[in-house]
Short mmCIF file of C-alpha atoms in Angstrom, two decimals:
data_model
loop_
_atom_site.label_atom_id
_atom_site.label_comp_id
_atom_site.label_asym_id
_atom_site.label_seq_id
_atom_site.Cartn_x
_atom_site.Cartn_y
_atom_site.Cartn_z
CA UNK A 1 -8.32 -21.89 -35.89
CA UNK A 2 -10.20 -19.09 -34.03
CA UNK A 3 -8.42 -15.92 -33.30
CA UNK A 4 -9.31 -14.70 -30.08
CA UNK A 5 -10.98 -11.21 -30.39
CA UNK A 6 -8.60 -8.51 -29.73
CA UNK A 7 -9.76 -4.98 -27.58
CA UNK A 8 -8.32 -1.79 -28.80
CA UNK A 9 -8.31 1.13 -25.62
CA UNK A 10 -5.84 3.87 -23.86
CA UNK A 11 -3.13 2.62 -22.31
CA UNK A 12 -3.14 2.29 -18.53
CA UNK A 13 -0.12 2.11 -15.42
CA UNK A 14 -0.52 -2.12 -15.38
CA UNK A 15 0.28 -1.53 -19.31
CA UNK A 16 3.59 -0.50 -19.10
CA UNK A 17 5.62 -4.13 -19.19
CA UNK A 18 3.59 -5.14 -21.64
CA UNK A 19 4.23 -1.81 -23.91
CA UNK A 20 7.50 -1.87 -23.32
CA UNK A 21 7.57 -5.84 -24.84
CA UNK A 22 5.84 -4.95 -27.78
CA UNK A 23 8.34 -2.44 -28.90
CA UNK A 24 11.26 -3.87 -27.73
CA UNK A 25 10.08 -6.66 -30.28
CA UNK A 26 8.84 -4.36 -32.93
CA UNK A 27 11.94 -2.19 -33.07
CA UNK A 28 14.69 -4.52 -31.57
CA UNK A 29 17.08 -3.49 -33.53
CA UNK A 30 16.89 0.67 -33.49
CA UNK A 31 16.00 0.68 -30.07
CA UNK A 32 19.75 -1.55 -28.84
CA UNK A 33 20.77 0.73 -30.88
CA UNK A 34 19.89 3.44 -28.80
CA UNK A 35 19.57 2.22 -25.32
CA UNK A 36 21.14 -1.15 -25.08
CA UNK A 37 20.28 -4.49 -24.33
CA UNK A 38 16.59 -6.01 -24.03
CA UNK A 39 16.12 -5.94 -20.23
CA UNK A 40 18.02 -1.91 -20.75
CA UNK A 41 15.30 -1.18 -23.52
CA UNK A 42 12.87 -2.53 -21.92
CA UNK A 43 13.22 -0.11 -18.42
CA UNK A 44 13.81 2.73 -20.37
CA UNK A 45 10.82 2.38 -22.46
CA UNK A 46 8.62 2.03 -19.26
CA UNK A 47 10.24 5.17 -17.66
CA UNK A 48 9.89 6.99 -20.88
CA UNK A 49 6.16 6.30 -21.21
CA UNK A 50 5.48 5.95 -17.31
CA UNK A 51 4.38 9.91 -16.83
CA UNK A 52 1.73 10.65 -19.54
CA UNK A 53 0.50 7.57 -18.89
CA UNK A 54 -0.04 7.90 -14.88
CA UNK A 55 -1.44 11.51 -15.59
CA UNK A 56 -3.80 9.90 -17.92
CA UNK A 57 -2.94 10.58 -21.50
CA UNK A 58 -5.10 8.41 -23.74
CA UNK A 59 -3.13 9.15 -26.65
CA UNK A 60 -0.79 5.51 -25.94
CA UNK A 61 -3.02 2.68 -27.31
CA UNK A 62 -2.88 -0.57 -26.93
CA UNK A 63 -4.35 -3.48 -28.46
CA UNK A 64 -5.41 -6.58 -25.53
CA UNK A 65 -5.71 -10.23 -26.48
CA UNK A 66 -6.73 -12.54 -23.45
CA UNK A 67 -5.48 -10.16 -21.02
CA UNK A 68 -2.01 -9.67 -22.71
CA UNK A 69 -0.85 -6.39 -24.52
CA UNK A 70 -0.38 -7.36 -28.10
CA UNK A 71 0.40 -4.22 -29.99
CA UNK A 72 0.73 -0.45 -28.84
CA UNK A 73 0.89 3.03 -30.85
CA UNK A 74 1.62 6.27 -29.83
CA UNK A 75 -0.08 9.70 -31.24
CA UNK A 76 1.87 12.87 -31.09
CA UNK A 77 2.50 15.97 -30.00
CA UNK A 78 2.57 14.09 -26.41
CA UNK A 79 3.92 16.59 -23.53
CA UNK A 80 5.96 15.93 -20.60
CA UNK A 81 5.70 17.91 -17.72
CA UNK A 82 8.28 19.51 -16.30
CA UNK A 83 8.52 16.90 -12.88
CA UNK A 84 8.22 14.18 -15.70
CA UNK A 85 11.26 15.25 -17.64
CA UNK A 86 13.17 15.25 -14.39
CA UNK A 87 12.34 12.10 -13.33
CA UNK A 88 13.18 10.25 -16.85
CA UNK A 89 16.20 11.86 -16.75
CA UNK A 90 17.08 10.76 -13.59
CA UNK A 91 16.39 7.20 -14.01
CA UNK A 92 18.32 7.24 -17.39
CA UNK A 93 21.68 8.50 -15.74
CA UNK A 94 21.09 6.34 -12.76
CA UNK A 95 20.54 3.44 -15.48
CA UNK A 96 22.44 3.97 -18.42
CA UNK A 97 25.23 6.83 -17.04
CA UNK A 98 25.26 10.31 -18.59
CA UNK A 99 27.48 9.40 -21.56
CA UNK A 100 25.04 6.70 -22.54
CA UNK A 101 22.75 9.28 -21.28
CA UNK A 102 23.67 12.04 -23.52
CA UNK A 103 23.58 8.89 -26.51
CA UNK A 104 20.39 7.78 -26.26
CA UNK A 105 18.99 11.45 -26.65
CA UNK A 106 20.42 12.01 -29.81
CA UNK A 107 19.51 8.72 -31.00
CA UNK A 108 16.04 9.41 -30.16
CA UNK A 109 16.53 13.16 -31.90
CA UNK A 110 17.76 11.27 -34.92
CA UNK A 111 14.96 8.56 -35.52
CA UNK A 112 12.39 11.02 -35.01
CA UNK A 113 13.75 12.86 -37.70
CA UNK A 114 13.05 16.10 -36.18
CA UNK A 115 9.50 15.77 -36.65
CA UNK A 116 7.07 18.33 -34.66
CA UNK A 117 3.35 18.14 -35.22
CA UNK A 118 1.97 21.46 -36.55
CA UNK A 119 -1.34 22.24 -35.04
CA UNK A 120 -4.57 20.81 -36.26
CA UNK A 121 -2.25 17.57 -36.60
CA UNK A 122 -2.21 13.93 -34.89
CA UNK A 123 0.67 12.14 -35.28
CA UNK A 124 1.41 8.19 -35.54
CA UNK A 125 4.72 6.97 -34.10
CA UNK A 126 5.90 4.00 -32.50
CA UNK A 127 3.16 1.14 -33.98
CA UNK A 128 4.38 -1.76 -32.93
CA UNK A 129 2.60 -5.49 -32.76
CA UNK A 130 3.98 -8.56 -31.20
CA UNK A 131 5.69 -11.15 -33.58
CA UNK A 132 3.40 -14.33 -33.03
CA UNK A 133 0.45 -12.11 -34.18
CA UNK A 134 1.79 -9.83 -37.14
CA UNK A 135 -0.74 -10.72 -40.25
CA UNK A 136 -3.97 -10.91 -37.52
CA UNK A 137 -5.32 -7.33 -38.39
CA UNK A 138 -4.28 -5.93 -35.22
CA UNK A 139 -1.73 -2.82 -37.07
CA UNK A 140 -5.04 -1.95 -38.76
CA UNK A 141 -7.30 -2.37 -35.75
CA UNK A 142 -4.83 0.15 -34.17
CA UNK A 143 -4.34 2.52 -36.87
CA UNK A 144 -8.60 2.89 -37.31
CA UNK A 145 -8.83 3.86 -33.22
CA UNK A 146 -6.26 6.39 -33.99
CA UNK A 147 -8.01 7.84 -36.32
CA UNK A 148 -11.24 8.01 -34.23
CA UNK A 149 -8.84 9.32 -31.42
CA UNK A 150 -8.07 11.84 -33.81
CA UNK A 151 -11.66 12.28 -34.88
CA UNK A 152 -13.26 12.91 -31.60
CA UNK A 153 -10.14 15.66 -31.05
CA UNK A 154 -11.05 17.42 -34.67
CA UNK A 155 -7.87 16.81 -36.44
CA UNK A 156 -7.11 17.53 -39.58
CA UNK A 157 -4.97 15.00 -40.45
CA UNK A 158 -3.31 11.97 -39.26
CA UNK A 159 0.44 11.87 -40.17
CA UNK A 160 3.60 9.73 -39.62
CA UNK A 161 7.21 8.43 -41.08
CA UNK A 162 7.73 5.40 -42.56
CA UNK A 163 11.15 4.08 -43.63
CA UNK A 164 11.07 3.56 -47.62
CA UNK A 165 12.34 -0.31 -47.24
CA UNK A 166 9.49 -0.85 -45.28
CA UNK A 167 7.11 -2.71 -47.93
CA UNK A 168 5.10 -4.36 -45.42
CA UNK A 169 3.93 -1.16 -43.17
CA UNK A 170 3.50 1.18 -46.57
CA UNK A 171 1.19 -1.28 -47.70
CA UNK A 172 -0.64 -1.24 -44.54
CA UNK A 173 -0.97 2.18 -44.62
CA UNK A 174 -1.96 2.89 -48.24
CA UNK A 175 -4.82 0.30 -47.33
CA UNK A 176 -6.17 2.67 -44.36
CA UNK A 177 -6.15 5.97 -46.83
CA UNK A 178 -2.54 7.29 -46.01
CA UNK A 179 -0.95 8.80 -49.23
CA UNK A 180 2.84 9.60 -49.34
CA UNK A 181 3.33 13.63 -49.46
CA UNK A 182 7.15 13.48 -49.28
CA UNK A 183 10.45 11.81 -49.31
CA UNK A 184 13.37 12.50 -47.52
CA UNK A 185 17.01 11.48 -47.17
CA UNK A 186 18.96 11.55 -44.02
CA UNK A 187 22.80 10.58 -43.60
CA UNK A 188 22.25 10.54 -40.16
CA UNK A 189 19.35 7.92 -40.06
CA UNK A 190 21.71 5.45 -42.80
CA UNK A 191 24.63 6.06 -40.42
CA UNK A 192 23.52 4.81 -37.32
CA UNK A 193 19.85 2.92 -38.57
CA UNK A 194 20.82 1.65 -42.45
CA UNK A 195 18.12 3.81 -43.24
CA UNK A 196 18.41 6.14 -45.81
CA UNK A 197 15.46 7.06 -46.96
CA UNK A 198 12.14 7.91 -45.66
CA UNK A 199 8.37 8.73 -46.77
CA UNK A 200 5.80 10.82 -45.09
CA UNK A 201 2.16 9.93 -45.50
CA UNK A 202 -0.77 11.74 -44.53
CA UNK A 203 -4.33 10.70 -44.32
CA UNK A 204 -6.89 14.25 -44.36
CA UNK A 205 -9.69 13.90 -41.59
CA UNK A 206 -11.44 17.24 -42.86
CA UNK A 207 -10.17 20.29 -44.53
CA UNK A 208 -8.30 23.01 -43.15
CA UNK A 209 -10.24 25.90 -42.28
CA UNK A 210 -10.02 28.88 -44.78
#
């Protein structure tokens, strides 16, 4: 069988339903969690990435197979504006109501384990690729634009969290030259996730300067 070649590039506005698939997939089961059902997901994770994206943040990648979005990632620290805020949480009370609201922020809060990239720093989160091509090379295809992303930007280092049960995407990233740094525990992550346990990995693009 021939695989069809895949295109790795910034995300664009037409991008969004696809994105929004992809993670929904990917993370079905922490993002219901948070936001709801699939079609509840699904809008929120459009509205949530709809503003950097429109203003033309190329940090959202996304991996294209035959004209259909087949696996996304997103490199942090990625700002909202002040109008873009607003207008997410607008949609989200309209949407979900404030209670749910109110939820879904400290579910977000608790996944991302507080993380905060320090300067100097690019930042992996939310890799996702769709089920009926997991094993194609696309995770990897993703992962080596980020780093060029991060390259062309002169990071230091490309970071992200992993959770510890995840054999599959450690692997993956101890074969593109990530190395764990730390562990860490969180009550709050097994509570509400079944995650207890978590590794950070770093890969160093250059050294620091003195």
């Amino acid at each position: 069988m021939t695989l069809l070649s895949t295109e790795v590039r910034a995300a664009r506005a037409a991008d969004l339903p696809g994105i929004a698939a992809v993670l929904e997939d990917a993370f079905s089961d922490k993002m219901r969690v948070i936001f709801g059902q699939p079609q509840e997901v699904r809008a929120a994770l459009e509205a949530l990435y709809q503003g950097p994206v429109m203003r033309g943040y190329d940090g959202i990648l996304v991996a294209e197979r035959a004209g259909r979005i087949v696996g996304t990632l997103l490199i942090e620290p990625m700002e909202y504006t002040e109008a873009e805020m607003d207008a997410f949480e607008r949609f989200s009370v309209r949407e979900l109501g404030l209670l749910r609201t109110l939820r879904a922020s400290f579910m977000l809060w608790v996944i991302g384990l507080n993380h905060t990239p320090e300067p100097g720093e690019a930042y992996i989160s939310d890799l996702g690729v769709a089920a009926d091509c997991r094993g194609e090379g696309i995770g990897r295809q993703l992962i080596e634009s980020a780093e060029a992303w991060a390259r062309r930007r002169q990071r230091e280092r490309l970071t992200l969290w992993v959770a510890e049960p995840n054999e599959g995407a450690r692997a993956l990233y101890e074969k593109t030259g990530f190395a764990p740094v730390r562990t860490r525990r969180s009550l709050l992550t097994r509570l509400f996730f079944g995650i207890a346990q978590w590794q950070f990995m770093e890969k160093r693009l250059a050294e620091p300067p003195v």
